[in-house]
Structure formats: structure tokens, C-alpha cells
CSV table of C-alpha atoms in Angstrom, one decimal:
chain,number,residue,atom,x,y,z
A,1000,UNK,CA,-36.2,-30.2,4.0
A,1001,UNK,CA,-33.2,-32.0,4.5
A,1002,UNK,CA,-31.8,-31.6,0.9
A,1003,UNK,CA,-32.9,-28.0,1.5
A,1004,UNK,CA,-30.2,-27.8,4.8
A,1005,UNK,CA,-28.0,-29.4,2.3
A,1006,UNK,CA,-27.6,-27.0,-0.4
A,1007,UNK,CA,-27.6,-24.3,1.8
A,1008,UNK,CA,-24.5,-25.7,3.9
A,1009,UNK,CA,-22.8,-26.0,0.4
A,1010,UNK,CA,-23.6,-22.7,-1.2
A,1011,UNK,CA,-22.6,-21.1,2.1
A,1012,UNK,CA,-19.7,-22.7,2.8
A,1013,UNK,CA,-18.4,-22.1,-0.5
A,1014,UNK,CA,-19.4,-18.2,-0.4
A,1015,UNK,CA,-17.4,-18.1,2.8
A,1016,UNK,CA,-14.6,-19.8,1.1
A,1017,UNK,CA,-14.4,-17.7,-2.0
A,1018,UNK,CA,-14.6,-14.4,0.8
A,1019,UNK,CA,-11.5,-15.5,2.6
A,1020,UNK,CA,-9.9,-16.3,-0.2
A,1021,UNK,CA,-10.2,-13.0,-2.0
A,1022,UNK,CA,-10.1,-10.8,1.1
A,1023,UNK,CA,-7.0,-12.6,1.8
A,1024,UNK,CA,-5.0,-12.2,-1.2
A,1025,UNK,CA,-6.0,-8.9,-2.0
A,1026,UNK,CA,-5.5,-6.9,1.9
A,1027,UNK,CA,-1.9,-8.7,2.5
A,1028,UNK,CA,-1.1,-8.1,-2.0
A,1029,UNK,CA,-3.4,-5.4,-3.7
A,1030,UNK,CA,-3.7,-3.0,-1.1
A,1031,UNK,CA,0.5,-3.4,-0.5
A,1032,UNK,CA,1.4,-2.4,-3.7
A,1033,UNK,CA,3.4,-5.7,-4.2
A,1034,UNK,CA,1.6,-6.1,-7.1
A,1035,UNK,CA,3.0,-5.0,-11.1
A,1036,UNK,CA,-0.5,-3.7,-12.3
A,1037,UNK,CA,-4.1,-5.3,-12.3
A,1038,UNK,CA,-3.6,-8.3,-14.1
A,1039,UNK,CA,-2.6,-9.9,-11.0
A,1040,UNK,CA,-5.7,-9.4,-9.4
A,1041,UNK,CA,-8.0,-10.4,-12.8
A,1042,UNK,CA,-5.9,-13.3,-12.4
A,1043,UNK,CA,-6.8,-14.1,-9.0
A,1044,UNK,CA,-10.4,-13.3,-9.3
A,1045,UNK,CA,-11.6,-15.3,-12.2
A,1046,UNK,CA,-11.5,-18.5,-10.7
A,1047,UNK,CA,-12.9,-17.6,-8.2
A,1048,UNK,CA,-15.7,-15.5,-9.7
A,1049,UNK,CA,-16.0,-18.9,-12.1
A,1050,UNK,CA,-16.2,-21.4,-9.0
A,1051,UNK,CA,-19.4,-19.3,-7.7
A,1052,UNK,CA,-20.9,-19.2,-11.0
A,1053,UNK,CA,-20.5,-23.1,-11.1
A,1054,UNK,CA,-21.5,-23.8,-7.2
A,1055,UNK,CA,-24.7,-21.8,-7.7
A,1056,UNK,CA,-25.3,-23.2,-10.8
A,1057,UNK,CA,-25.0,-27.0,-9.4
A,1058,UNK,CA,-26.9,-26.3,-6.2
A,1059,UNK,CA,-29.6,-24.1,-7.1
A,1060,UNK,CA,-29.8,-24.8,-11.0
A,1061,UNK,CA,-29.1,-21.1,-12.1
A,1062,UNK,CA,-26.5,-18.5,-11.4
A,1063,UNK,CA,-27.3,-16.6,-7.9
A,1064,UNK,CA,-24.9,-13.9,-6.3
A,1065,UNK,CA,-23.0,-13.3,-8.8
A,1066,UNK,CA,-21.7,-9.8,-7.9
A,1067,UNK,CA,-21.4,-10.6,-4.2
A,1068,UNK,CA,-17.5,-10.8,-4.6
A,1069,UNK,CA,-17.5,-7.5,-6.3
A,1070,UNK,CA,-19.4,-5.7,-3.3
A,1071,UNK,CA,-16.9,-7.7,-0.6
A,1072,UNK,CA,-14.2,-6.1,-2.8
A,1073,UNK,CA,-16.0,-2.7,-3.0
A,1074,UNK,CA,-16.1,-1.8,0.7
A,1075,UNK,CA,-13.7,-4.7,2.1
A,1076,UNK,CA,-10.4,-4.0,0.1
A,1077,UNK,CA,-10.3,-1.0,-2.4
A,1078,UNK,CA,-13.2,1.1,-4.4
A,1079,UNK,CA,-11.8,1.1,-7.6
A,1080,UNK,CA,-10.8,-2.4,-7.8
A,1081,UNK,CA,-14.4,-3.4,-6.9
A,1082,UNK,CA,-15.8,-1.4,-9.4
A,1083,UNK,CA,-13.6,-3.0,-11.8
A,1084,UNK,CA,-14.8,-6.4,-10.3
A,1085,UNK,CA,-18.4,-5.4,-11.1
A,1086,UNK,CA,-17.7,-5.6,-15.1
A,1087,UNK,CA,-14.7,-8.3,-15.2
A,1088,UNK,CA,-18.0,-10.4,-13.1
A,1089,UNK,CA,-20.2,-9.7,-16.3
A,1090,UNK,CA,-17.5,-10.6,-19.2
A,1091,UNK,CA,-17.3,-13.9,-17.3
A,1092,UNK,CA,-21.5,-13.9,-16.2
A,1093,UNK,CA,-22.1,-14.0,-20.4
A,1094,UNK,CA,-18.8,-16.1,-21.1
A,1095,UNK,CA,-20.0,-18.8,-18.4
A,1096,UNK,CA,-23.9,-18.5,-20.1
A,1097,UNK,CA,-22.2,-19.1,-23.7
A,1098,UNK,CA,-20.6,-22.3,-22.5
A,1099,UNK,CA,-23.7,-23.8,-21.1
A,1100,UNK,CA,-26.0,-22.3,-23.9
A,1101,UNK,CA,-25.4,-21.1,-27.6
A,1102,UNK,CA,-27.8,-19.2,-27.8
A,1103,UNK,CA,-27.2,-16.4,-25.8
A,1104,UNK,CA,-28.2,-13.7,-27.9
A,1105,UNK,CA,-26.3,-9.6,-28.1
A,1106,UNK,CA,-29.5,-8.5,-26.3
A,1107,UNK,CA,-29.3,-10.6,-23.1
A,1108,UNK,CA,-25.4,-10.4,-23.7
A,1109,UNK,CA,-25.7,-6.0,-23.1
A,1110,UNK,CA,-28.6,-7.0,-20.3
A,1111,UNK,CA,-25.9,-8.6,-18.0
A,1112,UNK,CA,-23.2,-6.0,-19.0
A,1113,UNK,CA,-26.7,-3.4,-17.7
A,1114,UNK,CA,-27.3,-5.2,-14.5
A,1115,UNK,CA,-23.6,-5.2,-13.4
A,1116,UNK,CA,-24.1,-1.2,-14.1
A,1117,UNK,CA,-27.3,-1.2,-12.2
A,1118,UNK,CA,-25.8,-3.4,-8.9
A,1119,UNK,CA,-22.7,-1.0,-9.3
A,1120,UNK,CA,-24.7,1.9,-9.3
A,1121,UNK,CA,-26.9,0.7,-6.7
A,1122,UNK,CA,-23.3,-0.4,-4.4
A,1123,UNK,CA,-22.0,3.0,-4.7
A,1124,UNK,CA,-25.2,4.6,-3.7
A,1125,UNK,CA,-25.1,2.7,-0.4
A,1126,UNK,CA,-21.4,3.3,0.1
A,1127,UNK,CA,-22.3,7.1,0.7
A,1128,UNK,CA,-24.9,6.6,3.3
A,1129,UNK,CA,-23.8,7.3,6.6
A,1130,UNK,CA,-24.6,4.2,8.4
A,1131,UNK,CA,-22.7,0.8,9.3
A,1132,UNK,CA,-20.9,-0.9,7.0
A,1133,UNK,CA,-22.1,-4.1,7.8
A,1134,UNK,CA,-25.8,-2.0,7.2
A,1135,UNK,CA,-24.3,-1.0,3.7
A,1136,UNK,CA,-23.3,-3.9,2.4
A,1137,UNK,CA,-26.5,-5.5,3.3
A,1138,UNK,CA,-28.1,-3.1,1.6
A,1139,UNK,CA,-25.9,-3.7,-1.8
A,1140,UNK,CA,-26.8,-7.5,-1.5
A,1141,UNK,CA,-30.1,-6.4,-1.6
A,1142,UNK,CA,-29.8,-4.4,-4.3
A,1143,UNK,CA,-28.2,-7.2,-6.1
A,1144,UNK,CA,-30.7,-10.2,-5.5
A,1145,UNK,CA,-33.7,-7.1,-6.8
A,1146,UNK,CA,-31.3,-7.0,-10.0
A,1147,UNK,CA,-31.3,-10.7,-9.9
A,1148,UNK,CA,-34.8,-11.1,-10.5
A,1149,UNK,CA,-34.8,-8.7,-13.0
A,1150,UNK,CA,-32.2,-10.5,-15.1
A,1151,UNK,CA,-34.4,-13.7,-14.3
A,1152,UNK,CA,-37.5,-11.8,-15.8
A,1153,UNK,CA,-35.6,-10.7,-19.4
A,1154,UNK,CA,-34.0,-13.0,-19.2
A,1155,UNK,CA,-35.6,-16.1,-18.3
A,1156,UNK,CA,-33.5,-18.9,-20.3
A,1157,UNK,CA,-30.7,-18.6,-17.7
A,1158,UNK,CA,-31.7,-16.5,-14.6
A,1159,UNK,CA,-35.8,-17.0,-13.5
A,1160,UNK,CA,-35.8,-17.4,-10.0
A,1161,UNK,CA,-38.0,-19.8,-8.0
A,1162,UNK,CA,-38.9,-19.7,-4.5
A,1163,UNK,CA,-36.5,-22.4,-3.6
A,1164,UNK,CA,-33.3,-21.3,-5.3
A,1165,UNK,CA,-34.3,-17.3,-3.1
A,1166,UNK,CA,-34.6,-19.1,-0.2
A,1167,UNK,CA,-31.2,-20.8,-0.9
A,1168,UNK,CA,-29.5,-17.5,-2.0
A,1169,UNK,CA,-30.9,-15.1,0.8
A,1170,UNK,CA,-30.0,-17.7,3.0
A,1171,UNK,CA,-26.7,-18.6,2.1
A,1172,UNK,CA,-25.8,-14.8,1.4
A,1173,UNK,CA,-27.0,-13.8,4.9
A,1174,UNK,CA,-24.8,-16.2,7.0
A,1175,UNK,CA,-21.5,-15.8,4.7
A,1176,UNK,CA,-21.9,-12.3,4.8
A,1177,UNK,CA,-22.1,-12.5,8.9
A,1178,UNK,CA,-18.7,-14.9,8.4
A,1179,UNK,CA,-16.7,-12.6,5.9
A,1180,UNK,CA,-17.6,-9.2,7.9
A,1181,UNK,CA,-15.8,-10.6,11.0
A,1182,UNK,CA,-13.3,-12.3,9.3
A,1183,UNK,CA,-12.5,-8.9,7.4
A,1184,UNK,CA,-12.1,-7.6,10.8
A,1185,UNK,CA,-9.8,-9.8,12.1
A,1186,UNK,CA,-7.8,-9.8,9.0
A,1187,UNK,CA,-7.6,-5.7,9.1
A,1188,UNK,CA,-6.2,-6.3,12.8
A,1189,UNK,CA,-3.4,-8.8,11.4
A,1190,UNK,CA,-2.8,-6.4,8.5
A,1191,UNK,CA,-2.3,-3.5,11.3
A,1192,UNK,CA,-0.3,-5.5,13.3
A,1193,UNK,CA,1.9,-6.9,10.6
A,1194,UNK,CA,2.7,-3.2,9.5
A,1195,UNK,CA,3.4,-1.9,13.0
A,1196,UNK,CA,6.2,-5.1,13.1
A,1197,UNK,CA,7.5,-3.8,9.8
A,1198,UNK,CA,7.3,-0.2,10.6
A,1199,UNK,CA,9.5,-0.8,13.7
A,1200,UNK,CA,11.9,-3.2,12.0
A,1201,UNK,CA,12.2,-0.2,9.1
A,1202,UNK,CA,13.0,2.8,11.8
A,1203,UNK,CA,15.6,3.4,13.6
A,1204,UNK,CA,14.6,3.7,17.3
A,1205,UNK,CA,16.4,6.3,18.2
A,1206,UNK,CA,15.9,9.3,15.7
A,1207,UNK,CA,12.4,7.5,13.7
A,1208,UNK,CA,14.1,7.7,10.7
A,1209,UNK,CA,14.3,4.9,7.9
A,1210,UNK,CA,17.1,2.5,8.9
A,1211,UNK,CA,20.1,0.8,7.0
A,1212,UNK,CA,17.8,-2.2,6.0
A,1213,UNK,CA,14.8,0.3,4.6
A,1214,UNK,CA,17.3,2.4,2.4
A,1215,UNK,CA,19.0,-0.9,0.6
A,1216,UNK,CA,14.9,-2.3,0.1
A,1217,UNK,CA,14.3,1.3,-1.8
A,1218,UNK,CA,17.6,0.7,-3.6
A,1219,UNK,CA,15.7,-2.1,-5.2
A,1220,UNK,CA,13.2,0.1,-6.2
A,1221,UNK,CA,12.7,1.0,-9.8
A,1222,UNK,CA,11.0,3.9,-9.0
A,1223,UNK,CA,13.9,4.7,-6.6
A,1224,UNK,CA,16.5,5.0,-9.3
A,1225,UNK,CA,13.9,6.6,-11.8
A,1226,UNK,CA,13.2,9.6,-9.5
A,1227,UNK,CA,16.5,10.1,-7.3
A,1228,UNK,CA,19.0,12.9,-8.6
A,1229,UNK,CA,21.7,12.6,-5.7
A,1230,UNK,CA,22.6,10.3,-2.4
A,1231,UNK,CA,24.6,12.3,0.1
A,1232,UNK,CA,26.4,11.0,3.2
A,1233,UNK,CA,26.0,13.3,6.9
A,1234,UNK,CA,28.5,12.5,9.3
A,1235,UNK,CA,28.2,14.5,12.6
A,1236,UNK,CA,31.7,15.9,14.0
A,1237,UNK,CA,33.7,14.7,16.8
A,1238,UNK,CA,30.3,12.8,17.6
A,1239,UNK,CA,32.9,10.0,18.9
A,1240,UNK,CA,34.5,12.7,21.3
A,1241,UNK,CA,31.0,13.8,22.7
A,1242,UNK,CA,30.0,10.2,23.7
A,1243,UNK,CA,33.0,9.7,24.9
A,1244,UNK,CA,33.6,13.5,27.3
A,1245,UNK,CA,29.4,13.6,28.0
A,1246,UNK,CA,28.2,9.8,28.4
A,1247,UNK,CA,25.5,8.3,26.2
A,1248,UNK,CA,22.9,10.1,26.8
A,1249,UNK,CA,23.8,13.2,25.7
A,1250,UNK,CA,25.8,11.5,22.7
A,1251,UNK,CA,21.9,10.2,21.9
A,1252,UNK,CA,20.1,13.5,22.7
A,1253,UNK,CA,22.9,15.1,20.4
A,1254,UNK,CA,21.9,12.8,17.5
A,1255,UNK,CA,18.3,13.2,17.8
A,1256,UNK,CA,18.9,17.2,18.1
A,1257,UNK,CA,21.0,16.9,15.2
A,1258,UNK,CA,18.8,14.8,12.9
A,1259,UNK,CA,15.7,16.6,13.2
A,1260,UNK,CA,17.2,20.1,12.7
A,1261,UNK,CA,18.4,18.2,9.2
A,1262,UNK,CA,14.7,17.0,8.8
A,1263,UNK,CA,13.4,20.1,9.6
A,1264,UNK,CA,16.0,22.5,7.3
A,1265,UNK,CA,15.5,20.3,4.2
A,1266,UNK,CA,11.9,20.3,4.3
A,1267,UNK,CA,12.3,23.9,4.3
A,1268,UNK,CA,14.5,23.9,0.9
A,1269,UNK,CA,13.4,20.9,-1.1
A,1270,UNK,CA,10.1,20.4,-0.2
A,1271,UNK,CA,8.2,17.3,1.5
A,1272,UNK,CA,8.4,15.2,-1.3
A,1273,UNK,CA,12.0,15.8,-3.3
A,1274,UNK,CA,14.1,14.0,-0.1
A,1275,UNK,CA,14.4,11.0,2.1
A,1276,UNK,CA,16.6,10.9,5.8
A,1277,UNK,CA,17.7,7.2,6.9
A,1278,UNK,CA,20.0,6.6,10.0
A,1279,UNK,CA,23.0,4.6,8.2
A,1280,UNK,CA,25.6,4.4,11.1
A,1281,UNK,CA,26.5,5.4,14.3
A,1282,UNK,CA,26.6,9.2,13.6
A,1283,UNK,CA,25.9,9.1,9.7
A,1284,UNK,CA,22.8,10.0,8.2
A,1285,UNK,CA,22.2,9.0,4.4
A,1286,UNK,CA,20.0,11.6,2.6
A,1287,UNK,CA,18.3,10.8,-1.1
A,1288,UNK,CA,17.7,13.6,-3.0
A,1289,UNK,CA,15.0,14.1,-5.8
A,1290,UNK,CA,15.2,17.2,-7.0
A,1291,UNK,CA,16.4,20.8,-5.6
A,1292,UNK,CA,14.5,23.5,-8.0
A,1293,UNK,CA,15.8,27.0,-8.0
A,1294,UNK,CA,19.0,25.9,-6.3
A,1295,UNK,CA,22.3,24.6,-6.5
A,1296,UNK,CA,23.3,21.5,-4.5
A,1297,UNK,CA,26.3,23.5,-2.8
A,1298,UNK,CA,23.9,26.2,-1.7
A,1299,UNK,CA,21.5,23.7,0.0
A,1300,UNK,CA,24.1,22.0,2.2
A,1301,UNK,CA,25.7,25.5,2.8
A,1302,UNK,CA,22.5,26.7,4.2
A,1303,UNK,CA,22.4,23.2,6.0
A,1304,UNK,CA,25.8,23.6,7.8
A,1305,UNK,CA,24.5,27.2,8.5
A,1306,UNK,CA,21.4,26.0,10.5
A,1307,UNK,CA,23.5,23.0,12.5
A,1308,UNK,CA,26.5,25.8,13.5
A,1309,UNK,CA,23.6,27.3,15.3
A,1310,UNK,CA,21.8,25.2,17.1
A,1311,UNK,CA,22.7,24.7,20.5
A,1312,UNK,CA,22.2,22.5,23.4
A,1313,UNK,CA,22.8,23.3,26.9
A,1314,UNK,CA,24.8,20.2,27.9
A,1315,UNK,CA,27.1,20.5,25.2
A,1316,UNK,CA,29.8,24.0,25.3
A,1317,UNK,CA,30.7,23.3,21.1
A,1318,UNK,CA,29.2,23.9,18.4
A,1319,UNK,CA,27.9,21.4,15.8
A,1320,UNK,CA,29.1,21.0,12.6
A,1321,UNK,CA,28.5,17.8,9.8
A,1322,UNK,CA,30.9,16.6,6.9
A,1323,UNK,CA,28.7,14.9,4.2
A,1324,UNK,CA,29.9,13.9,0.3
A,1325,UNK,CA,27.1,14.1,-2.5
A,1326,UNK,CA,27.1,12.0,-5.6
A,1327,UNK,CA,25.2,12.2,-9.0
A,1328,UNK,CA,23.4,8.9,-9.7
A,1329,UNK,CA,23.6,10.3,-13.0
A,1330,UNK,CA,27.5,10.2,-12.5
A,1331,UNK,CA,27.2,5.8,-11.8
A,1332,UNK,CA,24.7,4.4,-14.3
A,1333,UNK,CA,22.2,5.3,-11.9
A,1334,UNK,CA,23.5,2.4,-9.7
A,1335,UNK,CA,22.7,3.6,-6.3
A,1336,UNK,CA,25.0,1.3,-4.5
A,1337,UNK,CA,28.0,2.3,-6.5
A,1338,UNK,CA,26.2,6.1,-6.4
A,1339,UNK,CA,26.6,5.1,-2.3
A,1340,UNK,CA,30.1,4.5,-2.0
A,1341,UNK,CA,31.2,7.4,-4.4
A,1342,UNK,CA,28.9,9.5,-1.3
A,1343,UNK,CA,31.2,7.8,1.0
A,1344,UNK,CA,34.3,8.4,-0.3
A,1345,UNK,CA,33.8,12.4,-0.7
A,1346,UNK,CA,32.4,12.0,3.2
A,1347,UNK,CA,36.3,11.0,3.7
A,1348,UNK,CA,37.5,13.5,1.3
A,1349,UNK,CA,35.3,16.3,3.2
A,1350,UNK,CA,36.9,14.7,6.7
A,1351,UNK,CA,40.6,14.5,6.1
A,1352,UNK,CA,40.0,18.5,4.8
A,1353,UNK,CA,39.0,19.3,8.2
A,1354,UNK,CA,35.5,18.4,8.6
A,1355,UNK,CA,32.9,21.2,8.4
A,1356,UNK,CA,32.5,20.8,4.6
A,1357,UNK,CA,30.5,19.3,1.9
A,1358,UNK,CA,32.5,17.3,-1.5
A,1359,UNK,CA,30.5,17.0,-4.2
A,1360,UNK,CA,30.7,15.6,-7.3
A,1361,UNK,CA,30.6,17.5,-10.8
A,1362,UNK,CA,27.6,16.9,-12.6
């Protein structure tokens, strides 16, 4: 009884270990993006898919659980990476059986690749039922121990299983299941928390749009420089003189009038996805343009300075009006720092012309 207790605390305690460890890695990495492609996740999951191999292997005397990352993966951190988890755990499953055996024969080889099919199967099956999750993955692990002793049965070289080694397994599975569904929680609530704290440090607080720091972090974007046709420079006139005549308040009011009437009147000509606002000073607004389809650049800011000359506001008697400088990325290696500055400059160009006008560069 005692050695029972024993290998139960092990096999659990490693299955809770191997759950934070993978949940971990792949909610604060995987489902960021901050990975290149999916070898980084292969990477991280072989050991750890090898270590549970090993552990059940040691305590029990055969391989038990062996999918139980995959379904964590599957409903814990992303769908399609657990489904890919399901087939990397058999290439390892019939790697780890060659080690300790040579005779693993092409038969039992394609019967491990078919269980990991049948336990996938079997996973996404549950996944569309509409009860708990908790419920559902239960379910799956169930699914997986009846495919266990299936694999035991055909094959019974490396998998029969004895009443000991279930009791072990079901055991084991049931309380480190418990463990990693309330640890997922509480990592989910980090994770939330952690992008609250970086959406705030990313916005400006007064108009909601990406700040200063946000547009030089998509400067280092490959993507960024791969997609982006133009940057282009809004500067709001005499915003100086309004803040200074009408107080604060209005100067803020003005902004936030101001910058969602240039939200709203791009969205209008380019589209959702073919633009990007940031606040980048005081009164200048930094715009990042993809693509403007079926129009010339000069005709969407003329139609922009159109729509700001009429919008009013009740404290203010003048009209508003912007000055803004566009430049090619095209025109500066596709450099958009140096594409930046180049904005800049024709923002000073548009200025000293007597504001009220857009520069921009030949293409």
C-alpha cells in the first residue's frame, strides 16, 4: 500500500509539473505570437513529452498517459497546436518503444500512429459538446486510457495494462488534472492582466490611439516594412493657440474631436485594414498607410482636410485645419525611421507654406 501512495505521489507530481510547464511557455509564448514558426514549440514539447514517457515507464513499468499533454494543449492553449501535439506524441511514443525494444515491428509502429488518430478524434469529439470544460477534458482522458488498453491488447509487448499500473494512472491523471485546470485559470487571469498593463502602456490616454512607444515596436516589425506603402505626419493648426486662448480642456476635447474624425474619414477611404493612427506628439498624429486602391494619395488627404474644415465644435469660433507630409518607404530603402523623418520634414515644408496643406513625396 505504501509503495502504491508512492508511485502515485511521483506520477502525479510529475504530470502536474510537465502541465505547468507547458501551459506556461505556450499562453505567455505560442499564443503571443513571439514565436518564428512551430519549431519552437516541437522544441519545447519533446522533452517534455519524453520525461512522461520515462516517469510512467519507471513507476508503472509501461507507458501510461501519453497523449494527456496533447489534450491540456488542445483545449488549454490553441486547437491546432494540440492536434499537432497528438502526432509529434506518436513519432516520439514508437521512437521511445525502439529505444527500449528492437523489435518494434511497422504494424505496431502504424498502431500507435492509429491510436493517436483515435484519442484525437475522440478529443475533438468532446470539444464540441456543450458542457464544462473541465467535463470535456475529462471526458478526452477517458477516451485516451479506453485507447490505452487497446494499444495494450495489440500490442501487448509494450502497452498491457494491469490493475495496478490503472489504478496508478486514473489516479494520478484525476488529481493533476484537478491541479492544471485551476492553474490554467489562474494563469489566463495573469495573461489578461499582463495584456491590460501592456495595452495601457501602448495607448495613448487621451485619444486611445497607439502611442510613440507602440509605433517604433511595429517599426521593428518585418511585416511592418513588408506591408507599409507610406508614413504620414498630422499636425493640427494653431493647436498651441487654442490651449493657450481656451484652457486645457478644450485644447484636449479639440484633439480627441480631431483624431477621431481622422479615424473615422480614413476608415471610410482605405478601409479597416490598409491604415494605422498613433498619437506621436502633442498635436501630431503619425498615420501608416498600406495601401489606398482606386486613389491617389493627394486625393485621400484632400478629402481628409475637407472633412476636418467642417467639423465644428461649439466652444471653439475657427475652423480646423491639419498640415501633414507623406513619404514613400519605397522612396528610403523601406527604412521607416529614415521614411519618418522624410514625413517630418514635408510636415515643416507644408507649415512654413501656410499650413492647411499636405507635401508629399514623388513616388
Amino acid at each position: 500500500m505504501g509503495s502504491l501512495i508512492i508511485d502515485i505521489s511521483v506520477l502525479t507530481t510529475m504530470l502536474i509539473g510537465l502541465g505547468i510547464a507547458i501551459l506556461t511557455i505556450l499562453n505567455f509564448y505560442e499564443k503571443r505570437e513571439l514565436f518564428g514558426g512551430h519549431a519552437e514549440t516541437i522544441i519545447v514539447f519533446l522533452p517534455l513529452i519524453y520525461s512522461l514517457l520515462s516517469v510512467s515507464m519507471l513507476v508503472i513499468g509501461n507507458i501510461y498517459l501519453y497523449f494527456l499533454l496533447a489534450i491540456w494543449v488542445y483545449f488549454y492553449v490553441s486547437r491546432h497546436v494540440g492536434a499537432g501535439y497528438f502526432f509529434l506524441s506518436a513519432l516520439v511514443i514508437i521512437s521511445y518503444l525502439r529505444i527500449l525494444k528492437t523489435s518494434l515491428t511497422i504494424n505496431q509502429a502504424a498502431f500507435v500512429v492509429v491510436c493517436a488518430m483515435l484519442t484525437y478524434v475522440g478529443t475533438a469529439l468532446m470539444a464540441r459538446l456543450k458542457v464544462s470544460l473541465l467535463f470535456q477534458i475529462s471526458g478526452a482522458a477517458f477516451l485516451m486510457l479506453c485507447v490505452e488498453h487497446l494499444f495494450g491488447t495489440f500490442v501487448p509487448t509494450y502497452g498491457v495494462h494491469t490493475l495496478r499500473g490503472s489504478v496508478i494512472s486514473v489516479t494520478a491523471l484525476v488529481m493533476a488534472s484537478i491541479a492544471t485546470h485551476y492553474f490554467n485559470r489562474y494563469i489566463t487571469q495573469r495573461v489578461a492582466e499582463i495584456d491590460a498593463i501592456t495595452l495601457r502602456a501602448n495607448k495613448d490616454e487621451l485619444t486611445q490611439f497607439y502611442n510613440l512607444y507602440y509605433l517604433y515596436k511595429d517599426f521593428g516589425s518585418q511585416q511592418f516594412n513588408e506591408e507599409t506603402l507610406a508614413i504620414a505626419i498630422l499636425d493640427l493648426d494653431y493647436f498651441k493657440k487654442v490651449n493657450d486662448q481656451y484652457g486645457h480642456n478644450i485644447g484636449n476635447q479639440t484633439l480627441i474631436t480631431f483624431s477621431k474624425h481622422i479615424h473615422q474619414n480614413l476608415i471610410e477611404q482605405l478601409g479597416t485594414n490598409n491604415f494605422e493612427l498613433y498619437r506621436y506628439g502633442g498635436e501630431e498624429f503619425v498615420v501608416t498607410i498600406k495601401a489606398v486602391a482606386g486613389k491617389t494619395m493627394k486625393e485621400v488627404f484632400d478629402q481628409l482636410q475637407d472633412t476636418i474644415q467642417c467639423v465644428t465644435m461649439e466652444q471653439l469660433p475657427e475652423r480646423m485645419s491639419f498640415s501633414a507630409g507623406v513619404a514613400y518607404l519605397k522612396n528610403h530603402a523601406f527604412d521607416p525611421m529614415t521614411t519618418l523623418e522624410a514625413a517630418d520634414q514635408l510636415l515643416y515644408q507644408s507649415k512654413h507654406a501656410g499650413r492647411k496643406q499636405t507635401t508629399i513625396e514623388f513616388l
